JSON list of C-alpha atoms in Angstrom, two decimals:
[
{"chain": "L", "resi": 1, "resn": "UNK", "atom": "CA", "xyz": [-83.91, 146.15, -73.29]},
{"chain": "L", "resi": 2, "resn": "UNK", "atom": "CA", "xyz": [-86.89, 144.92, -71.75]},
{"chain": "L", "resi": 3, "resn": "UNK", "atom": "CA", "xyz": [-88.63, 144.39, -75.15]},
{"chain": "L", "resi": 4, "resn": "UNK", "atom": "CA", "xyz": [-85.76, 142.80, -75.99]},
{"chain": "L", "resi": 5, "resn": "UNK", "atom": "CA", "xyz": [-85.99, 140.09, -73.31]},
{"chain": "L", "resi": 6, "resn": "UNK", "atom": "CA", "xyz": [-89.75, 140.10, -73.78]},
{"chain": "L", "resi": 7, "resn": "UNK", "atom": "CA", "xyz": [-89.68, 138.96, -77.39]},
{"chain": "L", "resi": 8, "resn": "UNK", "atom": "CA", "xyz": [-86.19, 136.75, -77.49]},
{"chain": "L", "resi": 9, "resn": "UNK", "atom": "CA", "xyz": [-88.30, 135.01, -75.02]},
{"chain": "L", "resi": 10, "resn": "UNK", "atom": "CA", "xyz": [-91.85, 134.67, -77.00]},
{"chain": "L", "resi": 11, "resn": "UNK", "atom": "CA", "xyz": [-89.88, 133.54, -79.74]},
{"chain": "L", "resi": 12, "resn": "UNK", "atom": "CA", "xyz": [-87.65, 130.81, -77.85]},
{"chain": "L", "resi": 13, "resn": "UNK", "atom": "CA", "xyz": [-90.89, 129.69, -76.14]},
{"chain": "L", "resi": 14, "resn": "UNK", "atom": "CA", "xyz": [-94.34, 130.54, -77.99]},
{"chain": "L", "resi": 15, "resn": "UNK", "atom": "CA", "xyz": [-96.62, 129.98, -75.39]},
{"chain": "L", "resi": 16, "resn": "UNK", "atom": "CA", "xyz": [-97.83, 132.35, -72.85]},
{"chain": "L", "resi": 17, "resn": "UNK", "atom": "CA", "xyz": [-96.99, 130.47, -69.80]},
{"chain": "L", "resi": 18, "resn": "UNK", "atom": "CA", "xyz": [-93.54, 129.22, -70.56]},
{"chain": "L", "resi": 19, "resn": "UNK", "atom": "CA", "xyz": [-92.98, 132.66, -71.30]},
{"chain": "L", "resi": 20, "resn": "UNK", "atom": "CA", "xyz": [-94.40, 134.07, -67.98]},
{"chain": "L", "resi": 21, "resn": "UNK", "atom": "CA", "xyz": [-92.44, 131.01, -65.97]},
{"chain": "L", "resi": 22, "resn": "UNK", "atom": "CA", "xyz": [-88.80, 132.26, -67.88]},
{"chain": "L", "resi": 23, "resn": "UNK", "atom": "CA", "xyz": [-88.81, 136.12, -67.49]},
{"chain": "L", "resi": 24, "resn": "UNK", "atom": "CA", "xyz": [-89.65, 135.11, -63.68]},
{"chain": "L", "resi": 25, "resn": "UNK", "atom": "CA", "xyz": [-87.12, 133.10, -62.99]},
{"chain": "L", "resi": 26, "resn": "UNK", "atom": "CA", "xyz": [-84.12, 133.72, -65.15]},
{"chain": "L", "resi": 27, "resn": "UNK", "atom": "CA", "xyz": [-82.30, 135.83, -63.89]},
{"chain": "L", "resi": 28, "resn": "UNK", "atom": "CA", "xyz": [-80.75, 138.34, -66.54]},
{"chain": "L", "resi": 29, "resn": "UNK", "atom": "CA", "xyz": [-85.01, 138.87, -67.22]},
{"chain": "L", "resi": 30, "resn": "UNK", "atom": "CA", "xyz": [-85.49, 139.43, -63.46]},
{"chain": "L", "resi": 31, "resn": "UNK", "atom": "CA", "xyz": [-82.59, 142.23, -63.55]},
{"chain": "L", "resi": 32, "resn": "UNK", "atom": "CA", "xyz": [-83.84, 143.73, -66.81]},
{"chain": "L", "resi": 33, "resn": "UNK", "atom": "CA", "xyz": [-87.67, 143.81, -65.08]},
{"chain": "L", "resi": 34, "resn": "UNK", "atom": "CA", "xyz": [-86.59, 145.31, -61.66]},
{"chain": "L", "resi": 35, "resn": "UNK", "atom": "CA", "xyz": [-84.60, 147.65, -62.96]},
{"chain": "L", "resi": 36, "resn": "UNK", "atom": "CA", "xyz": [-87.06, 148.48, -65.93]},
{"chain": "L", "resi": 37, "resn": "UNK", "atom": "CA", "xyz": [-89.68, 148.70, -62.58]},
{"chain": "L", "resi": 38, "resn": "UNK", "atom": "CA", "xyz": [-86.58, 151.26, -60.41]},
{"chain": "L", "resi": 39, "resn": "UNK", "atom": "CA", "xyz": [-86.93, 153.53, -63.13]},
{"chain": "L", "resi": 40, "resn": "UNK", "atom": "CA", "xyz": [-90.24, 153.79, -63.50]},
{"chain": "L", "resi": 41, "resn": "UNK", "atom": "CA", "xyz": [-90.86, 154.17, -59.96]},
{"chain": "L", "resi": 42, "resn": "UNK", "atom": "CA", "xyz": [-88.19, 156.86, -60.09]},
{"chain": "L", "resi": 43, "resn": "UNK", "atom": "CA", "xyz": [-89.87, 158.81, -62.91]},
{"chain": "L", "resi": 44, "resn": "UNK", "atom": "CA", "xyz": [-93.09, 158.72, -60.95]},
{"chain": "L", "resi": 45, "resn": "UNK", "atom": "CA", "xyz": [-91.61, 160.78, -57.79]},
{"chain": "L", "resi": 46, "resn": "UNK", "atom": "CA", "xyz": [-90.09, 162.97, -60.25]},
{"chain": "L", "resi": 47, "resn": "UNK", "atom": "CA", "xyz": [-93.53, 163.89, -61.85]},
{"chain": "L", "resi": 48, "resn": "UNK", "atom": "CA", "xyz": [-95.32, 163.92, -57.88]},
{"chain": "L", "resi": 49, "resn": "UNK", "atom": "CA", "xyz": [-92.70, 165.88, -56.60]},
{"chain": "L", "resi": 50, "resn": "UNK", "atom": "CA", "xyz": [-92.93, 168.03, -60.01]},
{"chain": "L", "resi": 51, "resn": "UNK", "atom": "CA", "xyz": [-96.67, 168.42, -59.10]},
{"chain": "L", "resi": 52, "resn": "UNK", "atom": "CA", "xyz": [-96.55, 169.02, -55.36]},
{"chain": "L", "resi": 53, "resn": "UNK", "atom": "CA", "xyz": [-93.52, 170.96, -55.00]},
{"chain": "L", "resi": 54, "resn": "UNK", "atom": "CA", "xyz": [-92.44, 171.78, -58.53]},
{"chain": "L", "resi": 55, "resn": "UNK", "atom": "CA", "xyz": [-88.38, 172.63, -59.18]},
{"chain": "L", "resi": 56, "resn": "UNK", "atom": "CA", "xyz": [-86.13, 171.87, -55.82]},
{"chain": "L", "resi": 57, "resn": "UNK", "atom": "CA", "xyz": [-83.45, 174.52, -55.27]},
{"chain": "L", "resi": 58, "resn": "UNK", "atom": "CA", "xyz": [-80.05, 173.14, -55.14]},
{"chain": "L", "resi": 59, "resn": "UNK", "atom": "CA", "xyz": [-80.06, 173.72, -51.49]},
{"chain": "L", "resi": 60, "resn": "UNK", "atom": "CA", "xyz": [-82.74, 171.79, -51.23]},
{"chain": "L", "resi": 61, "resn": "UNK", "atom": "CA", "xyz": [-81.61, 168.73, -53.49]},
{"chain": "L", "resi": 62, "resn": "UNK", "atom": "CA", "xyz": [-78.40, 168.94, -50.96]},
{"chain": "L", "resi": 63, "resn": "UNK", "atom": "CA", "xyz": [-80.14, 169.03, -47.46]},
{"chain": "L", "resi": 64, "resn": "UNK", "atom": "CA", "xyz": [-82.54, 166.18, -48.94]},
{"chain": "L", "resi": 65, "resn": "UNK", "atom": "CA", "xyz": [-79.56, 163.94, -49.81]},
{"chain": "L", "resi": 66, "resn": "UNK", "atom": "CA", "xyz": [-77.91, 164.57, -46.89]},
{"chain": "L", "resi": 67, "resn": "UNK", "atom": "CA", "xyz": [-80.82, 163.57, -45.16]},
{"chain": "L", "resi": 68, "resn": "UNK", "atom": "CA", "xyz": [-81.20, 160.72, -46.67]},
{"chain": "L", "resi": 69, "resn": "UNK", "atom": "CA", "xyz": [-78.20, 159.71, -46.54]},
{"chain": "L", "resi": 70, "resn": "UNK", "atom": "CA", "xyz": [-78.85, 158.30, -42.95]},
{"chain": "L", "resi": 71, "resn": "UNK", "atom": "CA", "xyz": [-81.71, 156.47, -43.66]},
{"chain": "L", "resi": 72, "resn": "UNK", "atom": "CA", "xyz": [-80.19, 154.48, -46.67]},
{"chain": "L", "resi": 73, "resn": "UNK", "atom": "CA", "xyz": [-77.46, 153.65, -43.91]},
{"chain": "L", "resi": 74, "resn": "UNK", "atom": "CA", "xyz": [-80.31, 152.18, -41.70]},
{"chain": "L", "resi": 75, "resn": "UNK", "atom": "CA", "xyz": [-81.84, 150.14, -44.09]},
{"chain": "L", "resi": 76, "resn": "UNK", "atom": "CA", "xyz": [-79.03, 149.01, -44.96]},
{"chain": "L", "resi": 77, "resn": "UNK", "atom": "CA", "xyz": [-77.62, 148.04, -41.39]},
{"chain": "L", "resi": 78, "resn": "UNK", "atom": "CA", "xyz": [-80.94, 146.33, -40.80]},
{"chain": "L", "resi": 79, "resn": "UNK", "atom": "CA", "xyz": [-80.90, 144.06, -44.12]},
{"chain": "L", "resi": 80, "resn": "UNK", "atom": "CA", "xyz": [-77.49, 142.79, -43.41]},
{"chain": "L", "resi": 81, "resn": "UNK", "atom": "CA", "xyz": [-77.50, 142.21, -39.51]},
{"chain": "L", "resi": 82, "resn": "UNK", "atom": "CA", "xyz": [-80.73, 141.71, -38.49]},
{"chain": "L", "resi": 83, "resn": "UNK", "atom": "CA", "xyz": [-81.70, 139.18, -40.95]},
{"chain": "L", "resi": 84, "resn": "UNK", "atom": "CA", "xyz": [-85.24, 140.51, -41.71]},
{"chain": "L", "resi": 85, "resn": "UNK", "atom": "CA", "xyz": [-88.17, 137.57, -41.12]},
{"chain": "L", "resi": 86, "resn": "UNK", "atom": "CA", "xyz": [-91.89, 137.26, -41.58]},
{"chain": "L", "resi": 87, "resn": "UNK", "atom": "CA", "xyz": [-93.30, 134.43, -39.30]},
{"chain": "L", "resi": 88, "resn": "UNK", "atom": "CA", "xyz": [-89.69, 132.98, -38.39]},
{"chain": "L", "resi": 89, "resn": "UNK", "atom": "CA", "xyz": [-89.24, 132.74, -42.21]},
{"chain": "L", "resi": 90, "resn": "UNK", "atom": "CA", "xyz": [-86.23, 134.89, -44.83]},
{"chain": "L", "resi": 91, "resn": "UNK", "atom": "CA", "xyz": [-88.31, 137.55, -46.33]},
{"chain": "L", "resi": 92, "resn": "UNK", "atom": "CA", "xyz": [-88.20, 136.96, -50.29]},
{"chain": "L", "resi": 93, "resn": "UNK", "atom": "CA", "xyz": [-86.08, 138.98, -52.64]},
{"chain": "L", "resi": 94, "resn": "UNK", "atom": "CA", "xyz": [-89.76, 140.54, -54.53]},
{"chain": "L", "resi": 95, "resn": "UNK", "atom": "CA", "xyz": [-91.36, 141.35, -51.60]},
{"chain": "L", "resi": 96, "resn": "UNK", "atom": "CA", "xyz": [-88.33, 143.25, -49.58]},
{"chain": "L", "resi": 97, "resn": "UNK", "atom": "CA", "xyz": [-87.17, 145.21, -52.33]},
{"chain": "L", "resi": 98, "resn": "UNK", "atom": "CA", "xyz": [-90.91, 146.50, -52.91]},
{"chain": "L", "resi": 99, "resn": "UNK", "atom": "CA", "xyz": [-91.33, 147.08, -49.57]},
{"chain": "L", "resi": 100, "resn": "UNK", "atom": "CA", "xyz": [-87.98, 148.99, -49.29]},
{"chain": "L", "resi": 101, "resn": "UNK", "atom": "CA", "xyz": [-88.33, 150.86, -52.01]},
{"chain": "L", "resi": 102, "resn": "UNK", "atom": "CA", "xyz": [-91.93, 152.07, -51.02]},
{"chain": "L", "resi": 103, "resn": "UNK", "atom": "CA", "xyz": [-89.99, 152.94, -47.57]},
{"chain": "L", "resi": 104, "resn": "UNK", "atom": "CA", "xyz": [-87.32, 154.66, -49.33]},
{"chain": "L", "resi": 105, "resn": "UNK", "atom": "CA", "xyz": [-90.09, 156.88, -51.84]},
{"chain": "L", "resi": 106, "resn": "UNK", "atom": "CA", "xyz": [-92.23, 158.04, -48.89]},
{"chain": "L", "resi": 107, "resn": "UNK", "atom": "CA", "xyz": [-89.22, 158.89, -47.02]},
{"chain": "L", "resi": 108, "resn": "UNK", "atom": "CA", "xyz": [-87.91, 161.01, -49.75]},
{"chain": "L", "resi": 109, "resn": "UNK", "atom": "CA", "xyz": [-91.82, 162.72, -49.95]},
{"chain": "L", "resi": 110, "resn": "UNK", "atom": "CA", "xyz": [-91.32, 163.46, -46.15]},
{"chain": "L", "resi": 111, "resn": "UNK", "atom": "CA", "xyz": [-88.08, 164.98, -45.98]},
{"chain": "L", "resi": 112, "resn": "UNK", "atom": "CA", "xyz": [-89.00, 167.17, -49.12]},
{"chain": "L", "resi": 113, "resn": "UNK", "atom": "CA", "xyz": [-92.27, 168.48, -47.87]},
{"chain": "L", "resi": 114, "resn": "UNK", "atom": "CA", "xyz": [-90.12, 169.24, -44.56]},
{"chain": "L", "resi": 115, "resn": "UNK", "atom": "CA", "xyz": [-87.32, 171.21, -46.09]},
{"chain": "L", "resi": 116, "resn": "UNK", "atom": "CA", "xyz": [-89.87, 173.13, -48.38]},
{"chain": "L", "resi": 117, "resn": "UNK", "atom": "CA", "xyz": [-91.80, 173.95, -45.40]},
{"chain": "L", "resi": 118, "resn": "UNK", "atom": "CA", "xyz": [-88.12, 175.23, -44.13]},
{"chain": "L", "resi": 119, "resn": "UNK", "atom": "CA", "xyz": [-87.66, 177.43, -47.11]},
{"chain": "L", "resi": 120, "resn": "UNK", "atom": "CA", "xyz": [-91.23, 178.35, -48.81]},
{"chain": "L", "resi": 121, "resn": "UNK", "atom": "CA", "xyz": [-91.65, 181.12, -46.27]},
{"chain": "L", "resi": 122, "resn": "UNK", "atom": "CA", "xyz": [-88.23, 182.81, -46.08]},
{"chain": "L", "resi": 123, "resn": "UNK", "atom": "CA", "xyz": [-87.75, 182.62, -49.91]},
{"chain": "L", "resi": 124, "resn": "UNK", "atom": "CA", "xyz": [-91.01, 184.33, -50.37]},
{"chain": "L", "resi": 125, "resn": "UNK", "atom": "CA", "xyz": [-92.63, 181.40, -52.58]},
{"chain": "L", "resi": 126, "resn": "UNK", "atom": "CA", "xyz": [-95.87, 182.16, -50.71]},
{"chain": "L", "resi": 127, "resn": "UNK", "atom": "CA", "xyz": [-98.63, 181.92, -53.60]},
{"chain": "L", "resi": 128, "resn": "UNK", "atom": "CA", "xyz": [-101.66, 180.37, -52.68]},
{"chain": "L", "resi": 129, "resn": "UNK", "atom": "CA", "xyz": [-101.06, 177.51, -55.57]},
{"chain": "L", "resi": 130, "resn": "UNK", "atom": "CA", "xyz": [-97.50, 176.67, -54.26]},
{"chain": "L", "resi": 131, "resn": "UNK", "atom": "CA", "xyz": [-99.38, 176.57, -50.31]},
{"chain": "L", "resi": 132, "resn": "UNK", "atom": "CA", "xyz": [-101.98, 174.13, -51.36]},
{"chain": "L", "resi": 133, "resn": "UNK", "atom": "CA", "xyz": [-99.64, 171.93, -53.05]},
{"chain": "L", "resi": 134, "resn": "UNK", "atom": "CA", "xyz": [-97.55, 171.65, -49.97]},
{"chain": "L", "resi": 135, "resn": "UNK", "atom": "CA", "xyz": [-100.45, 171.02, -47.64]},
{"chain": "L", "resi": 136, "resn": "UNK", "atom": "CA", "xyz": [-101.55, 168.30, -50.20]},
{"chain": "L", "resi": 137, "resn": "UNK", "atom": "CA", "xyz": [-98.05, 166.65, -49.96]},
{"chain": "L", "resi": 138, "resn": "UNK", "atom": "CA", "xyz": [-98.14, 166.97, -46.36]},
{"chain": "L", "resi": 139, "resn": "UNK", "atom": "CA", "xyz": [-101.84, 165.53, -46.30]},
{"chain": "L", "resi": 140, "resn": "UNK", "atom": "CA", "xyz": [-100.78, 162.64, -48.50]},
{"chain": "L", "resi": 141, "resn": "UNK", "atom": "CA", "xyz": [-98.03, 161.70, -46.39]},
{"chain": "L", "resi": 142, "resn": "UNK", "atom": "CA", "xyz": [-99.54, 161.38, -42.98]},
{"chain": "L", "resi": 143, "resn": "UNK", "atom": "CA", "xyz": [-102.14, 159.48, -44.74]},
{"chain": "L", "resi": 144, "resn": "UNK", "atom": "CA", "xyz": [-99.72, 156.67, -46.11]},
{"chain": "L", "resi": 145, "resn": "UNK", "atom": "CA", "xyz": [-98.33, 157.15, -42.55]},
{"chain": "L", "resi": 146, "resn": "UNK", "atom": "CA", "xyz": [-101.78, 156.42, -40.71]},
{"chain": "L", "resi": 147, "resn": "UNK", "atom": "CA", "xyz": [-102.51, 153.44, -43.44]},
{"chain": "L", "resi": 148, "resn": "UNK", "atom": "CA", "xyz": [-98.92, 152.20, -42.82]},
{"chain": "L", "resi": 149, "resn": "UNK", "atom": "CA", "xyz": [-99.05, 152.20, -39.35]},
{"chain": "L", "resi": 150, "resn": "UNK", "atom": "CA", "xyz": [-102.56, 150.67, -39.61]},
{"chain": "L", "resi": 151, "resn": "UNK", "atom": "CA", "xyz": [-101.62, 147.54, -41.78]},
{"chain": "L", "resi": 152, "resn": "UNK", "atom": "CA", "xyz": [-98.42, 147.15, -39.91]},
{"chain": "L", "resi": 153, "resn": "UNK", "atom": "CA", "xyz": [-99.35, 147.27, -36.30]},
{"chain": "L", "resi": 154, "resn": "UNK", "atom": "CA", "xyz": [-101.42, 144.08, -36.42]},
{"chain": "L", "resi": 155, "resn": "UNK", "atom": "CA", "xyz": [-98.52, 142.30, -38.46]},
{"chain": "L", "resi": 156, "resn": "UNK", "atom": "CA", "xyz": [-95.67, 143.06, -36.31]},
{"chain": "L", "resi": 157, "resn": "UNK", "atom": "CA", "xyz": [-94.58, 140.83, -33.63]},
{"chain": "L", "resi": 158, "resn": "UNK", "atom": "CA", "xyz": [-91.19, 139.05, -32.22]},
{"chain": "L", "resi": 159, "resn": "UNK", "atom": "CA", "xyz": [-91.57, 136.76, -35.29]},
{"chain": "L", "resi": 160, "resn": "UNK", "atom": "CA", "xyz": [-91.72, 138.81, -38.06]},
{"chain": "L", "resi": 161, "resn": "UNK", "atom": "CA", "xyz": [-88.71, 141.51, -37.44]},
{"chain": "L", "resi": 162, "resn": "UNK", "atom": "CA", "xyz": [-89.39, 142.85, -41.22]},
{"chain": "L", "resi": 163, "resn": "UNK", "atom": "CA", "xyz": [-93.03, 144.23, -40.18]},
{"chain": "L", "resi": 164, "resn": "UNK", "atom": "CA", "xyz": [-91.77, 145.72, -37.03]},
{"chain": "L", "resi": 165, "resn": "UNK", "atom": "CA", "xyz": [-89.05, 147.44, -39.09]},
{"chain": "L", "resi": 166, "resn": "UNK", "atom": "CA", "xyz": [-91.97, 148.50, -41.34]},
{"chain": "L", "resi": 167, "resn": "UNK", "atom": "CA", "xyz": [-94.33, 149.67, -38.13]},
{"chain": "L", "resi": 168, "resn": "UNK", "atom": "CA", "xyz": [-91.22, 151.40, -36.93]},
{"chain": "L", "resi": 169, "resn": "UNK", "atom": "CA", "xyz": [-90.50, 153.45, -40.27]},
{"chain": "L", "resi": 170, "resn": "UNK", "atom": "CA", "xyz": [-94.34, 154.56, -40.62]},
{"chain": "L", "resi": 171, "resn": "UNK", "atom": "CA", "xyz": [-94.53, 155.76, -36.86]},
{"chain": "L", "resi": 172, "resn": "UNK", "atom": "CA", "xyz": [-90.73, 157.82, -37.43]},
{"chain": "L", "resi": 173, "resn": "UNK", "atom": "CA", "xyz": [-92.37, 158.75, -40.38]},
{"chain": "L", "resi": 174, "resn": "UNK", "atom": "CA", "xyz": [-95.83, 160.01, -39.19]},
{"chain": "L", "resi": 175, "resn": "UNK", "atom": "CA", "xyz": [-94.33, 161.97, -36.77]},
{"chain": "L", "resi": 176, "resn": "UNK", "atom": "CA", "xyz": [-92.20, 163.98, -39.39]},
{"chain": "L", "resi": 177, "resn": "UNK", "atom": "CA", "xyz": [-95.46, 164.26, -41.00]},
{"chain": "L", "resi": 178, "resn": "UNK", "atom": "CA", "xyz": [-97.08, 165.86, -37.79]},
{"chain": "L", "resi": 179, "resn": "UNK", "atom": "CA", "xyz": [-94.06, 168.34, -36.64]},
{"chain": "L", "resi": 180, "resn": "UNK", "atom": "CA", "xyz": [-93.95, 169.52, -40.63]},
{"chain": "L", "resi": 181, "resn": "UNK", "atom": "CA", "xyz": [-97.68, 170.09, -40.16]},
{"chain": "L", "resi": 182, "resn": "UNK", "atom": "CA", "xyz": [-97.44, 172.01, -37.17]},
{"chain": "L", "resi": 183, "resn": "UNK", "atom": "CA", "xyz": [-94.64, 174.30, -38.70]},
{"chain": "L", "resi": 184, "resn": "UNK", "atom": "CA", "xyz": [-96.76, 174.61, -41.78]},
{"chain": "L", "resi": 185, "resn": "UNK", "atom": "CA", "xyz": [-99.60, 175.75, -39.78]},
{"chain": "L", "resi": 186, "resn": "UNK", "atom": "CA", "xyz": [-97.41, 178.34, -37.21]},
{"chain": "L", "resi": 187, "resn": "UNK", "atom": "CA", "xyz": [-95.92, 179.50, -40.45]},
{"chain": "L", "resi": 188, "resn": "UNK", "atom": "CA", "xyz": [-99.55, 180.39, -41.78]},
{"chain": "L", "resi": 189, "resn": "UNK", "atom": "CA", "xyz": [-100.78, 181.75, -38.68]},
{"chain": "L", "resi": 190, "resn": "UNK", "atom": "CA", "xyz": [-96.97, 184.11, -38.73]},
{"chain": "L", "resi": 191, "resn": "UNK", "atom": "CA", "xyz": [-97.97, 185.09, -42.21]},
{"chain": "L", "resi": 192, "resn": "UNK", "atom": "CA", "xyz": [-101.36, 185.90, -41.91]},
{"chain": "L", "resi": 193, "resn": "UNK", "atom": "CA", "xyz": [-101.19, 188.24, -38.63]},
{"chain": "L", "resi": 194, "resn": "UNK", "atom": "CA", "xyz": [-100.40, 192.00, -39.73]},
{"chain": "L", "resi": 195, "resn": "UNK", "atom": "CA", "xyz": [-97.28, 192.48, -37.77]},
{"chain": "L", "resi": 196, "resn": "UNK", "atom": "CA", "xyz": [-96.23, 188.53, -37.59]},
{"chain": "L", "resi": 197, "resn": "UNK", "atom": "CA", "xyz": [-96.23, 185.96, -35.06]},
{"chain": "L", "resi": 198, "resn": "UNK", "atom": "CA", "xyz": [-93.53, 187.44, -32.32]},
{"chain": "L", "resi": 199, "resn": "UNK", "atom": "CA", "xyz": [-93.44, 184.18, -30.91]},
{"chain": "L", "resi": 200, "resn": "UNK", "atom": "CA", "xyz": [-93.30, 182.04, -33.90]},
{"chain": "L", "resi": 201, "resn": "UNK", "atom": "CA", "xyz": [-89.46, 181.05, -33.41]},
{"chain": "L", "resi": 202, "resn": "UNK", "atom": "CA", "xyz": [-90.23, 179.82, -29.52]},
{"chain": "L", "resi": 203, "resn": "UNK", "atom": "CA", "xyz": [-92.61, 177.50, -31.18]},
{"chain": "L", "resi": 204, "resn": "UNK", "atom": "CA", "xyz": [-90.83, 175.83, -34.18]},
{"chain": "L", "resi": 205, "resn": "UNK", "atom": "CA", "xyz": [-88.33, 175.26, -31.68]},
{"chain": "L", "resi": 206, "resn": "UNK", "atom": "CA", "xyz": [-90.63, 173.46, -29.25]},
{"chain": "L", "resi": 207, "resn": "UNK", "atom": "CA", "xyz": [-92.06, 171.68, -32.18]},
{"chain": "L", "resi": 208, "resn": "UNK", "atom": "CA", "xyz": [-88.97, 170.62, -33.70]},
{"chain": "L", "resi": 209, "resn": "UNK", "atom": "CA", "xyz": [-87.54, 169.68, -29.86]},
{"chain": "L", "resi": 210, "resn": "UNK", "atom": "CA", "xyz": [-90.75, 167.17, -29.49]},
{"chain": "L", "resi": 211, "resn": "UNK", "atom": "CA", "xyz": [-90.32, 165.98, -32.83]},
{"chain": "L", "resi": 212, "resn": "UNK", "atom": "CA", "xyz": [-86.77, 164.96, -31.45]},
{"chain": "L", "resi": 213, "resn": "UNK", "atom": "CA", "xyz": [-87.74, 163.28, -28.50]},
{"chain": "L", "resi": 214, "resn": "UNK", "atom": "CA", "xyz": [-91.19, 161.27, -30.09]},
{"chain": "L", "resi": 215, "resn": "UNK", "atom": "CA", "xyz": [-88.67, 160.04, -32.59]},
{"chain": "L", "resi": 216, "resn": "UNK", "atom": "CA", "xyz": [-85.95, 159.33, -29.94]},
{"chain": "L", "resi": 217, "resn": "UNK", "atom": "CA", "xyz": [-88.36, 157.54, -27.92]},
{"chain": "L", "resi": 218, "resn": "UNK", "atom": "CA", "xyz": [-89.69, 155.54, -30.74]},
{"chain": "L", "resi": 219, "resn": "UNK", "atom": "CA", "xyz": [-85.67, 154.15, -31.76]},
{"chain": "L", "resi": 220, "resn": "UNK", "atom": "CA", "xyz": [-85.59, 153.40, -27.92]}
]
């Protein structure tokens, strides 16, 4: 379809620029080229998660769209009443569904690597290939969190709601980064000791409970 569009427009047109100025402003082009752009982004967290992760268990695929489930209702609460601005100015179509989308893609890498890291070690998928990959999605993501947080900080302020959404999703997402770490790392530390980690249950739960209350504190 989006060849399509492409050449019924080269041939209505000729010349590079009209061209260029038609498939960015009509607007059957525009749909054709975001959604051409949804499903590529799409097939490109298939083939990460395919790398980092590999196949996700049905369980899995259920917890993570359950979980996700609540922040699609978010984002979608904050488009519609909050208005989203940049410098006292309506954020443009292009720029908040790239931003959203990026959200919605790292939030879907976070709450994978955290249900994985719920299920690698009881399920027994404990080969040193399958550990590295999840510490290298877990790596990656608190990253993007620290570069997010980073570039967002310095842009957020009373004026610009949109970047303090965007500061506010990087922080709730760096900590589920850091308490998916930390269970990663008491899980290794339970695994490696000869007769387990006795106490390794009193920790996840302390982890998990501070993980609560750093992203309670951070809505407040």
């Amino acid at each position: 379809v989006l060849t399509v569009s492409v050449v019924y427009a080269a041939v209505q047109f000729e010349q590079f620029y009209p061209i260029v100025v038609h498939l960015s402003q009509d607007k059957i082009s525009l749909a054709i080229i975001y959604n051409f752009a949804f499903g590529l982004i799409v097939l490109m967290n298939k083939l990460l998660l395919r790398l980092f992760v590999g196949h996700l268990r049905d369980l899995e695929v259920e917890q993570l769209i359950d979980s996700g489930r609540g922040f699609v209702a978010d984002t979608i609460l904050f488009l519609v009443f909050y208005s989203p601005t940049i410098n006292d100015r309506e954020v443009s179509t292009v720029q908040l569904v790239r931003y959203v989308c990026l959200a919605i893609c790292l939030k879907v890498f976070h709450l994978v690597a955290q249900i994985r890291v719920g299920h690698i070690f009881e399920l027994g998928f404990t080969s040193f290939s399958s550990l590295v990959r999840l510490a290298g999605l877990i790596f990656l993501c608190g990253m993007l969190d620290m570069i997010g947080i980073s570039t967002f900080y310095g842009l957020s302020s009373a004026h610009s709601s949109f970047y303090t959404w965007c500061l506010f999703e990087a922080v709730t997402m760096g900590l589920t980064a850091l308490t998916t770490a930390t269970k990663f790392i008491i899980h290794l530390v339970d695994m490696r000791l000869e007769h387990g980690w006795t106490s390794k249950t009193q920790f996840i739960f302390h982890v998990d409970l501070w993980g609560d209350v750093g992203q309670m504190t951070t809505y407040l």
